[in-house]
Short mmCIF file of C-alpha atoms in Angstrom, two decimals:
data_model
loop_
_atom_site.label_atom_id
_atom_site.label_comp_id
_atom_site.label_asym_id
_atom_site.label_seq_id
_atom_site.Cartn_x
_atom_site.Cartn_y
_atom_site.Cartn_z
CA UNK A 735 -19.02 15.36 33.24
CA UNK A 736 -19.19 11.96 35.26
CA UNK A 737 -15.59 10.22 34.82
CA UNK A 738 -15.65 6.68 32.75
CA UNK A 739 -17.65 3.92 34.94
CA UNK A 740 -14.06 1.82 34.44
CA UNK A 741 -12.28 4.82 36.66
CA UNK A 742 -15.01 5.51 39.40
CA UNK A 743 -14.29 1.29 39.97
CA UNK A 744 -10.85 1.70 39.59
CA UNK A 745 -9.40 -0.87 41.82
CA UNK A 746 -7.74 0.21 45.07
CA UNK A 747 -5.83 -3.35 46.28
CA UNK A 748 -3.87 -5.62 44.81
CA UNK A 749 -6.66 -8.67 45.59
CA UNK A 750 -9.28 -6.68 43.92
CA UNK A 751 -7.46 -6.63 40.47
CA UNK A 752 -8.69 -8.78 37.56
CA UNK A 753 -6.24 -10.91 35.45
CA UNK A 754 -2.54 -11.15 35.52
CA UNK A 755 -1.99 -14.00 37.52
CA UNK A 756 1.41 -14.90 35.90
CA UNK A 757 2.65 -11.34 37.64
CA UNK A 758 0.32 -10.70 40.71
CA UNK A 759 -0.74 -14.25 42.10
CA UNK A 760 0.51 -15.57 45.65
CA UNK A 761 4.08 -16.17 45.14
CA UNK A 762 4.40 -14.71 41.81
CA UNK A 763 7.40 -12.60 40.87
CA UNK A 764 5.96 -9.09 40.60
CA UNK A 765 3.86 -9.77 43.67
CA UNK A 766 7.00 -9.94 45.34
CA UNK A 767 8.75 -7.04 44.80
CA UNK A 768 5.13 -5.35 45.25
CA UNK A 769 5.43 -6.83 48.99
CA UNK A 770 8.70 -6.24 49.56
CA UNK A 771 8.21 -2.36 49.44
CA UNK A 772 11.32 -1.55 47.36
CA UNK A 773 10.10 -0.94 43.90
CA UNK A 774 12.55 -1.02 41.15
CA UNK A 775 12.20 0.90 38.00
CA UNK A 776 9.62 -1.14 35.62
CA UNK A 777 8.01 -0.76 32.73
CA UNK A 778 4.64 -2.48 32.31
CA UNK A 779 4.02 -3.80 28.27
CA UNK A 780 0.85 -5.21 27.16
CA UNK A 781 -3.02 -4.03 25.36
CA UNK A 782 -4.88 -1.36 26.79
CA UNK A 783 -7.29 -1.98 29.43
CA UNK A 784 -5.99 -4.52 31.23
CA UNK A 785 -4.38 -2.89 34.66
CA UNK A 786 -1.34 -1.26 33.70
CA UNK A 787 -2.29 1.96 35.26
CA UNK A 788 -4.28 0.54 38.45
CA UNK A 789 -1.33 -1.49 39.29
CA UNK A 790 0.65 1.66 39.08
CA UNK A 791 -1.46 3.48 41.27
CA UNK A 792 -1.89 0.57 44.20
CA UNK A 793 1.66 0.12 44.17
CA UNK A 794 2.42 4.10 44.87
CA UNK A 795 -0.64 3.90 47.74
CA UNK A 796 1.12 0.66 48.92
CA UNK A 797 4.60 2.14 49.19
CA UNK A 798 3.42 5.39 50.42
CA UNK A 799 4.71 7.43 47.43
CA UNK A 800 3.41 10.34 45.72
CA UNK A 801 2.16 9.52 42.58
CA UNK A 802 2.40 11.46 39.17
CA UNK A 803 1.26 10.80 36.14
CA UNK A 804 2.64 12.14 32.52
CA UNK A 805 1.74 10.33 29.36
CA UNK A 806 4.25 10.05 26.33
CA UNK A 807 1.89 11.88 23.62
CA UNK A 808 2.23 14.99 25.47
CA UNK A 809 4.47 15.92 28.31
CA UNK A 810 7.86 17.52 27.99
CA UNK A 811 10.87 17.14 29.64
CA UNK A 812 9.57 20.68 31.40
CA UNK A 813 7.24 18.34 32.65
CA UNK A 814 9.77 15.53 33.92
CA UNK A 815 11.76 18.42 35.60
CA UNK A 816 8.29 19.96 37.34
CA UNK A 817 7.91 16.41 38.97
CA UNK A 818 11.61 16.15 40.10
CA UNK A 819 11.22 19.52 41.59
CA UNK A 820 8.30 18.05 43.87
CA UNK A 821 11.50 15.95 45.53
CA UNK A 822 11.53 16.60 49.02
CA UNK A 823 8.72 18.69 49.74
CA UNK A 824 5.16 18.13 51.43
CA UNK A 825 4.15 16.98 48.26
CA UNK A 826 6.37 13.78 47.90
CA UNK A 827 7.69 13.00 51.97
CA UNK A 828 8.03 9.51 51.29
CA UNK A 829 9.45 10.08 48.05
CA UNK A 830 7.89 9.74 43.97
CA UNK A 831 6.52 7.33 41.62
CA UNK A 832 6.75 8.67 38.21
CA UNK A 833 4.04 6.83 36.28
CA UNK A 834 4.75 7.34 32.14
CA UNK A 835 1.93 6.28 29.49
CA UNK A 836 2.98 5.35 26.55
CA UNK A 837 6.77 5.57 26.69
CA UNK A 838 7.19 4.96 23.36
CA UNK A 839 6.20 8.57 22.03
CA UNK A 840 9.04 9.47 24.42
CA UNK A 841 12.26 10.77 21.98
CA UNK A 842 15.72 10.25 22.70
CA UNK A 843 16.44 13.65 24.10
CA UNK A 844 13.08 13.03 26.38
CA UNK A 845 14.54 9.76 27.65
CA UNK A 846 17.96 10.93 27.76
CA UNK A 847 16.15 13.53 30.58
CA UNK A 848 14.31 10.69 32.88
CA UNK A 849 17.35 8.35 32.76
CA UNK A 850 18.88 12.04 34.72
CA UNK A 851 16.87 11.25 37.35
CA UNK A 852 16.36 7.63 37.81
CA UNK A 853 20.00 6.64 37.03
CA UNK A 854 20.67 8.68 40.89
CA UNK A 855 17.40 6.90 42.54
CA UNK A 856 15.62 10.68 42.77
CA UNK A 857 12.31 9.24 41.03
CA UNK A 858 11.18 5.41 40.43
CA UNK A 859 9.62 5.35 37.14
CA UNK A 860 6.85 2.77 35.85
CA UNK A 861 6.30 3.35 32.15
CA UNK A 862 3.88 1.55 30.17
CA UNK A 863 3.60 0.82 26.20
CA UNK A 864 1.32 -0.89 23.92
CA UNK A 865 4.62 -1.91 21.76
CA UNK A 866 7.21 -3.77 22.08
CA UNK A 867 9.79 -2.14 24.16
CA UNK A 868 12.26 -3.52 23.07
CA UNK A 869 12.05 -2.04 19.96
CA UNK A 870 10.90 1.48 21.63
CA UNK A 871 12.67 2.64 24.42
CA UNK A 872 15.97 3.17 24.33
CA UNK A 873 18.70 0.70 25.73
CA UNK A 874 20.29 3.17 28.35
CA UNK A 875 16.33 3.25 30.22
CA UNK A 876 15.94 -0.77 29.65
CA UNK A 877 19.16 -1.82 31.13
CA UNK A 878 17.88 0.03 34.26
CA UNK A 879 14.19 -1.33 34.33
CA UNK A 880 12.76 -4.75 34.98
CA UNK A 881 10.02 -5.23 32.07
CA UNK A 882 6.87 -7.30 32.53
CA UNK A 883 4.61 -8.71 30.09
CA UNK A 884 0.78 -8.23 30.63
CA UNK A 885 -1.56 -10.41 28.74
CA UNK A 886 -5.38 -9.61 27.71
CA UNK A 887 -7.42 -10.76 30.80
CA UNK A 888 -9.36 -14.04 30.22
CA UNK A 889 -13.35 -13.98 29.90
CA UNK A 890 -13.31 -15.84 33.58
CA UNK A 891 -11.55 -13.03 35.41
CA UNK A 892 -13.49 -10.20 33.28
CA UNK A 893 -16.71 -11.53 34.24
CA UNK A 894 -16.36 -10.78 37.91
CA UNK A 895 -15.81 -7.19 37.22
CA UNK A 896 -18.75 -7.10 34.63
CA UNK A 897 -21.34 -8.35 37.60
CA UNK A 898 -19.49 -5.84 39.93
CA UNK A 899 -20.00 -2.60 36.90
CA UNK A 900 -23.70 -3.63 36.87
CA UNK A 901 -24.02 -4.03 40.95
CA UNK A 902 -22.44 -0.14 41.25
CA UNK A 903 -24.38 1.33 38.51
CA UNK A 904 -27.59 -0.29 40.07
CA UNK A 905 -26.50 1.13 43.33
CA UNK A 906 -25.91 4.73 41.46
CA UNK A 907 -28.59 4.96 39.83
CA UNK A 908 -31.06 4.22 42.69
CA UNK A 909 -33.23 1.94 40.40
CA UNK A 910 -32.85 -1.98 39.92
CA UNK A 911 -31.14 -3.70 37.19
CA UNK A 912 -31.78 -7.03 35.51
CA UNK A 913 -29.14 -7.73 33.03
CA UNK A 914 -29.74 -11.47 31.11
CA UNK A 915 -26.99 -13.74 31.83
CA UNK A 916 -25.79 -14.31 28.39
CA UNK A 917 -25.37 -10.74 28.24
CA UNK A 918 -23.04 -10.54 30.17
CA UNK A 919 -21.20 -13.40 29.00
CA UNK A 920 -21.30 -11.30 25.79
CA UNK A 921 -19.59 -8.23 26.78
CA UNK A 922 -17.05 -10.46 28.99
CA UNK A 923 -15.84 -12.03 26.23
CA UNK A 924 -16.45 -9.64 23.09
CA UNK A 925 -14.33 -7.34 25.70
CA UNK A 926 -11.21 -8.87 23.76
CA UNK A 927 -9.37 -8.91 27.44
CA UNK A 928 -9.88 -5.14 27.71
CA UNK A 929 -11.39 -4.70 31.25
CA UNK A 930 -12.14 -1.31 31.00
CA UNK A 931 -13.65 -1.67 28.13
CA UNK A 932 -16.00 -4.42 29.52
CA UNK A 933 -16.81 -2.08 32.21
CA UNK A 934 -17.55 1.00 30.16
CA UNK A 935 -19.54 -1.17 27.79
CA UNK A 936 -21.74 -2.57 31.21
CA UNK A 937 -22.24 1.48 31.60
CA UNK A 938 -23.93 2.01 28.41
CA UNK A 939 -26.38 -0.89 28.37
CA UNK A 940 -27.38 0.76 32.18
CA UNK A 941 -27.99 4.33 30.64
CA UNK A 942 -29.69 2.40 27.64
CA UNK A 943 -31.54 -0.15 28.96
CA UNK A 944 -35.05 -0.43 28.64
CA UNK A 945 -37.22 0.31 31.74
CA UNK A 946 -40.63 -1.59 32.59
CA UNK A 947 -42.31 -1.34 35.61
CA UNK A 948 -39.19 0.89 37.38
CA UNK A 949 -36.35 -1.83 36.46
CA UNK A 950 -34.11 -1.65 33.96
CA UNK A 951 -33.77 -4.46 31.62
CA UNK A 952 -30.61 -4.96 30.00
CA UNK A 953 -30.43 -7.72 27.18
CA UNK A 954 -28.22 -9.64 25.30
CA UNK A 955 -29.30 -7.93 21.72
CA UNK A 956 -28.22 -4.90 23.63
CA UNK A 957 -24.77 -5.67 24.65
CA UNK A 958 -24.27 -7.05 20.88
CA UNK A 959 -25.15 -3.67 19.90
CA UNK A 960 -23.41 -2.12 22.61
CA UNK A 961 -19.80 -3.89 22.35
CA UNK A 962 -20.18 -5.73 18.44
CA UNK A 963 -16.54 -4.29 17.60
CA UNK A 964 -14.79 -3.98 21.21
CA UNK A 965 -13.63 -7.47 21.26
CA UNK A 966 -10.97 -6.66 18.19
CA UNK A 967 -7.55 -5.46 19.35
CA UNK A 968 -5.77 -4.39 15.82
CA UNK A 969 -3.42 -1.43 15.63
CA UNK A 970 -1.96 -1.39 11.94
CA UNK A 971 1.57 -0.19 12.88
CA UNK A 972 1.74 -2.35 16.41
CA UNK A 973 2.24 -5.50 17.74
CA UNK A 974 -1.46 -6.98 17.42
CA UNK A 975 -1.36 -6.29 13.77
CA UNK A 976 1.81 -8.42 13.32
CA UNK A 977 0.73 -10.87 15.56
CA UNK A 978 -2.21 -11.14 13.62
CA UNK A 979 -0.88 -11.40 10.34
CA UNK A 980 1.99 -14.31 11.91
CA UNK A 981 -0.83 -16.43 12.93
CA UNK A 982 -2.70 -16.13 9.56
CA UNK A 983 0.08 -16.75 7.77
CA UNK A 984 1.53 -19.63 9.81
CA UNK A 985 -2.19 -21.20 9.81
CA UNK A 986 -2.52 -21.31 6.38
CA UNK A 987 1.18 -23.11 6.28
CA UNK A 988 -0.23 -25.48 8.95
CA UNK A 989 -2.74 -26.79 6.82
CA UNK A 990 -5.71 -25.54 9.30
CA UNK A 991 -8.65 -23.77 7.37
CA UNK A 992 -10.49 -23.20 10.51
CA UNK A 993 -7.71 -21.15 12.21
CA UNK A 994 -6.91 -19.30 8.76
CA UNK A 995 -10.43 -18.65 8.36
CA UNK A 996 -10.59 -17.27 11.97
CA UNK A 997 -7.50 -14.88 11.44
CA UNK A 998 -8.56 -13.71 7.66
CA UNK A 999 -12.11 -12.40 9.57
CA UNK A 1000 -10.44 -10.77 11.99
CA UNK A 1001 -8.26 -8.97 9.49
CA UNK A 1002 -11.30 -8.45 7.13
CA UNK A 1003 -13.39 -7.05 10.09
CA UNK A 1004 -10.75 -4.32 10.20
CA UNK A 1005 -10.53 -3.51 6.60
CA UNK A 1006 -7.15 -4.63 6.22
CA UNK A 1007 -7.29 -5.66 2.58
CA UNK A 1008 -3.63 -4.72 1.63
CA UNK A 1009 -1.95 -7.01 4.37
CA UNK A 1010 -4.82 -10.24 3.47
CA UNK A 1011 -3.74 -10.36 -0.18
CA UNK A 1012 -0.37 -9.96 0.40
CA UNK A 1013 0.08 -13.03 2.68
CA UNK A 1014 -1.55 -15.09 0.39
CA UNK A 1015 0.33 -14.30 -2.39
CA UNK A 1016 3.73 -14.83 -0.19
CA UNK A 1017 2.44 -18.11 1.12
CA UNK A 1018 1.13 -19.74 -1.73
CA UNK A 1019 4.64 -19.09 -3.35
CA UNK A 1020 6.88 -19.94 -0.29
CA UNK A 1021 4.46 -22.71 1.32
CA UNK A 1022 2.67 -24.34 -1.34
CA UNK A 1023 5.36 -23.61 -3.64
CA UNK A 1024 6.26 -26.40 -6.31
CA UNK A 1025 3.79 -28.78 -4.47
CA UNK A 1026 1.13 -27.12 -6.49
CA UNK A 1027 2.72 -24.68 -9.04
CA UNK A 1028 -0.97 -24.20 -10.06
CA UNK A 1029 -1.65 -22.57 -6.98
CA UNK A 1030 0.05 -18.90 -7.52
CA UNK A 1031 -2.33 -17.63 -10.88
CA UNK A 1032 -4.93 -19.22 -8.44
CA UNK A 1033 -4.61 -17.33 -5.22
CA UNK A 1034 -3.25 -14.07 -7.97
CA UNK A 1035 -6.42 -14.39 -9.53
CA UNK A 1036 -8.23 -14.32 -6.12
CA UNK A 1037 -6.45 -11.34 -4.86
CA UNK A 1038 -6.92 -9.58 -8.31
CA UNK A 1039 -10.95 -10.19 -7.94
CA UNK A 1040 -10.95 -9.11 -4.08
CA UNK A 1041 -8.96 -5.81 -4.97
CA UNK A 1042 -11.62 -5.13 -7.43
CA UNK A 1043 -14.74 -5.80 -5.90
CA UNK A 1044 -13.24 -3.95 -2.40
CA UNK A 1045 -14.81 -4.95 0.80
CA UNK A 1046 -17.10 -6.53 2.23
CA UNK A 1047 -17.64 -8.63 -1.26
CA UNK A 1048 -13.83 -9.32 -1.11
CA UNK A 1049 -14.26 -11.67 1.36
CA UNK A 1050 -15.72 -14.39 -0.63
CA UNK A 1051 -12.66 -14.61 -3.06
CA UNK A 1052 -10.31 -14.29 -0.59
CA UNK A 1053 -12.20 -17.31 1.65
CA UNK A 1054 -11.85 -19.30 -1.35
CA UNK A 1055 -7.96 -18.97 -1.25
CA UNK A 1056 -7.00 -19.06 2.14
CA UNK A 1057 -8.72 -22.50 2.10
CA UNK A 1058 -7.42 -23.64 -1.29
CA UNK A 1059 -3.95 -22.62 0.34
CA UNK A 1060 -4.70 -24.44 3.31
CA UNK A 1061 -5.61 -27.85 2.12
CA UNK A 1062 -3.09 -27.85 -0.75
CA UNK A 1063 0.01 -29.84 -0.42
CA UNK A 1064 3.09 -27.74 0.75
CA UNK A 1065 6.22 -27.40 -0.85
CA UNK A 1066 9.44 -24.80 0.71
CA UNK A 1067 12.29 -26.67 -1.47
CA UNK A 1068 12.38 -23.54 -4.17
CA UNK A 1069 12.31 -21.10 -0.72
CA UNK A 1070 15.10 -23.28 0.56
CA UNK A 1071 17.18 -23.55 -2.53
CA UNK A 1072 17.35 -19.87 -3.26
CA UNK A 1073 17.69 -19.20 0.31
CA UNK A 1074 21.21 -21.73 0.30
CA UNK A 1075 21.85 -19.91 -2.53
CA UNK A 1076 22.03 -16.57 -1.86
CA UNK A 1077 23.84 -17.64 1.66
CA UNK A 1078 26.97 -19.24 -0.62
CA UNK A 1079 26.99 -15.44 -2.29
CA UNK A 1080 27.09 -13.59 0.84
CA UNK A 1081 29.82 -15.68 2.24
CA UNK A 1082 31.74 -14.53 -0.95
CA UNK A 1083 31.37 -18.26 -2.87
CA UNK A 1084 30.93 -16.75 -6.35
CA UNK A 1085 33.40 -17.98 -8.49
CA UNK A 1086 33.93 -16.87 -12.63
CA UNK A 1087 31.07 -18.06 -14.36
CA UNK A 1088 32.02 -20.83 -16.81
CA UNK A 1089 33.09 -19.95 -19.97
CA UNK A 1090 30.30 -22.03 -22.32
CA UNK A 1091 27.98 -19.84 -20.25
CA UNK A 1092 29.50 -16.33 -20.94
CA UNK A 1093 27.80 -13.81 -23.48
CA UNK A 1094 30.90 -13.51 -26.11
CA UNK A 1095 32.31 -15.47 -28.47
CA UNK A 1096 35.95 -14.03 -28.73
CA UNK A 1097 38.76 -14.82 -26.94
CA UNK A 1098 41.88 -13.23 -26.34
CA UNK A 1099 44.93 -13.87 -27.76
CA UNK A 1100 46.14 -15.14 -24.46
CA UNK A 1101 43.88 -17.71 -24.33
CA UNK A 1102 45.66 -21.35 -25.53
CA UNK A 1103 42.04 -22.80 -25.35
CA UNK A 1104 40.02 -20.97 -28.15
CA UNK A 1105 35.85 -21.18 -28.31
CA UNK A 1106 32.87 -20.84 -26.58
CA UNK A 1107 32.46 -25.12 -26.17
CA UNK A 1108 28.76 -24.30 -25.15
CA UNK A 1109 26.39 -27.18 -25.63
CA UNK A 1110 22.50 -26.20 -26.99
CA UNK A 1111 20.29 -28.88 -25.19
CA UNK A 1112 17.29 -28.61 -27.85
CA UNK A 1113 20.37 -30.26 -30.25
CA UNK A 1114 20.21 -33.53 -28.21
CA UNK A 1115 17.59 -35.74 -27.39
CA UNK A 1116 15.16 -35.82 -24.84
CA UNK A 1117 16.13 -31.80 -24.89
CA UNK A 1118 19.51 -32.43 -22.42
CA UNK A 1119 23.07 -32.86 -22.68
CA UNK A 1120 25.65 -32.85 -19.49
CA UNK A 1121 28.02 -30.07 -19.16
CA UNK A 1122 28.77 -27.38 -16.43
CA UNK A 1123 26.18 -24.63 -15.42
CA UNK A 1124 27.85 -23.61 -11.92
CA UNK A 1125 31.45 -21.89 -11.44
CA UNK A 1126 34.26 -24.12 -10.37
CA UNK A 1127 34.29 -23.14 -6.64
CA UNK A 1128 30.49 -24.33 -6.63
CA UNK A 1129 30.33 -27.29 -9.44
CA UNK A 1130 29.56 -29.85 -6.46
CA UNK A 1131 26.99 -27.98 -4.92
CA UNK A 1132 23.30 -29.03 -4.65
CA UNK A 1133 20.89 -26.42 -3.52
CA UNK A 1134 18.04 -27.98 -4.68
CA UNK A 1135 16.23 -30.90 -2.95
CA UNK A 1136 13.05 -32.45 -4.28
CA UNK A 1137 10.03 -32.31 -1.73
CA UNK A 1138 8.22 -35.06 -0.94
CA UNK A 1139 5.11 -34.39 -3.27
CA UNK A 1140 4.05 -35.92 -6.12
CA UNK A 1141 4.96 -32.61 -8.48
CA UNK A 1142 8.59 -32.74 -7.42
CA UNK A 1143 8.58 -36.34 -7.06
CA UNK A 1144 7.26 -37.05 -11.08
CA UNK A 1145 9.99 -34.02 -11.60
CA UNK A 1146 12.59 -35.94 -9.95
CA UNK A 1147 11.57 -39.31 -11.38
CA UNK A 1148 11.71 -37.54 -15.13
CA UNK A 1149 15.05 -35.93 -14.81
CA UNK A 1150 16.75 -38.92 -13.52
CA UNK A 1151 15.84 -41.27 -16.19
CA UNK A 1152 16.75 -38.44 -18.38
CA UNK A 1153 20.08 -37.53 -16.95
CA UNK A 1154 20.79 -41.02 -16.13
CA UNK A 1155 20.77 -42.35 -19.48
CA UNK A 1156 22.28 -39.29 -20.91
CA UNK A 1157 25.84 -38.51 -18.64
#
């Protein structure tokens, strides 16, 4: 079986790699130490697809190291210790680049074992990870490795390699190959920044294609069917899915239905119903908040309906909130009270609570100051009489501040003719 079009193109120099121009252009820090020939331990984060393992394998054929290649899912540290053994032999002269996929699968005891042999310079090690490693790989292996951020490669640099795919497959195949320009716009950019993808994609609209007259056409209702889910990157315990769920969130407090409605399809095209209704819920309450009490049996109503119906009906319920949300006015003074609040109680500001407020109505026979002394507010008018709610340590405090929204505003206009004409 033929390996994936995406490796028989692998690239073999730095100049022929797509993307990362923040790490590998002229005068660009990685490119650097890439020059330079000494190679520090590094581990490579970012999506799939996008060069991690290329780069790994130009810079070993660069430095004139042997390269080796274990991936987190399965190796062993049997495995680490086979590669050390290669140390010094005809196998590794110039010395070895330990190349690990997917570090994060890596436990502590597995670490524990590489950090052996890089902490004494035996091995270099490149790892790679999808996730964040800083919340993955242990701190003993990070304090000895330079990390570097890859980013999904832009529709402009994937395009290149698209053209190139469809050039070598033409050549392969011995037959011409007309592919419509649009399509491969399409597959460029519903690629989602995964290269390999692109590539691999390119492959099966060449084995697909339609032939007439000896040339195969490939068009662009062929790369739609080809690629129509490739450009979504979601992962529902990673990064992406976080990321995701930050922007939605953060666009609906932003006041920008177009970007909320952008975010809520991508989370809808990957069935994520749980994590939609749950934001909305969250930010109608914390960003909407008093601004629009209305709004929280609103969106709860919405969620309730979209829960019911299940996808792909859902959507239209849930559309209806994320924009309602979006346009409504926004409100975080109950957030931000509470909030205040509950950082006064952690600091150990507590205080008794007062005694007109405590549930008994007995007092000791220590006490020179018999009775409860609480005041009933429905026996005074306008429903309000002044006495003391918070304990002594706190009775000055004000957590609450009125937002600047006509709810809270009529609120605070209300209570101040009410408690001004009343204390």
């Amino acid at each position: 079986m033929a390996a994936p079009l995406a490796d028989r193109l692998r690239p073999q120099k730095l100049d022929d790699l797509v993307g990362q121009r923040h790490l590998l252009g002229e005068g660009k820090p990685l490119r650097r130490i890439i020059d330079s020939g000494e190679i520090p331990n590094m581990i490579f984060y970012g999506p799939s697809g996008i060069g991690k393992t290329t780069l790994a394998s130009i810079i070993a054929k660069q430095t004139k190291r042997a390269l080796f290649k274990l991936n987190g899912t399965t190796a062993s540290t049997a495995d680490i210790r086979g590669v050390v053994e290669q140390l010094d032999t005809l196998a590794a002269p110039n010395g070895i680049l330990l190349y690990l996929d997917e570090i994060q699968y890596f436990n502590k005891k597995q670490q524990q074992t590489l950090l052996e042999f890089i902490e004494n310079g035996q091995i270099t090690l490149i790892a790679s990870t999808t996730e964040n490693p800083y919340f993955y790989v242990y701190n003993a292996i990070l304090s000895r490795s330079t990390v570097f951020e890859f980013k999904p490669v832009e529709k402009e640099d994937v395009l290149p390699a698209v053209r190139r795919a469809f050039a070598f497959m033409e050549q392969e195949q011995g037959r011409p190959v007309s592919v419509e320009k649009e399509a491969e716009e399409y597959i460029s950019s519903a690629c989602g920044g995964d290269v390999r993808k692109a590539m691999n994609a390119a492959e099966l609209c060449v084995l697909s294609g339609e032939e007439k007259d000896g040339v195969c056409h490939v068009s662009l209702q062929l790369a739609r069917e080809l690629t129509q889910r490739s450009a979504l990157r979601y992962d529902r315990a990673g990064d992406e899915h976080y990321d995701i769920l930050s922007a939605f969130q953060k666009s609906m407090r932003g006041s920008d239905p177009d970007a909320a409605v952008h975010y809520l399809a991508r989370l809808i095209v990957a069935g994520d119903l749980p994590s939609i209704c749950r934001r909305l819920m969250v930010c109608a309450c914390e960003d909407v908040g008093l601004a629009y009490p209305q709004i929280i049996p609103i969106v709860k109503a919405a969620v309730d309906a979209a829960v019911q119906v299940g996808l792909p009906e859902a959507r239209i319920p849930l559309a209806d909130a994320v924009i309602l949300v979006c346009n409504a006015p926004k409100s975080n003074s109950a957030y931000c009270a509470l909030d205040a609040a509950i950082a006064d109680i952690e600091k150990g500001r507590i205080g008794n609570i007062p005694r007109q407020l405590q549930n008994k109505h007995y007092d000791g026979e220590d006490n020179t100051h018999k009775g409860q002394f609480y005041k009933y507010p429905h026996d005074y008018p306008n429903k309000w009489v002044a006495q003391q709610y918070l304990p002594d340590e706190l009775k000055d405090v004000h957590y609450y501040e009125y937002g600047q929204n006509k709810t809270e505003q009529a609120f605070q206009q209300y209570w101040s003719r009410i408690k001004g004409n009343n204390t």
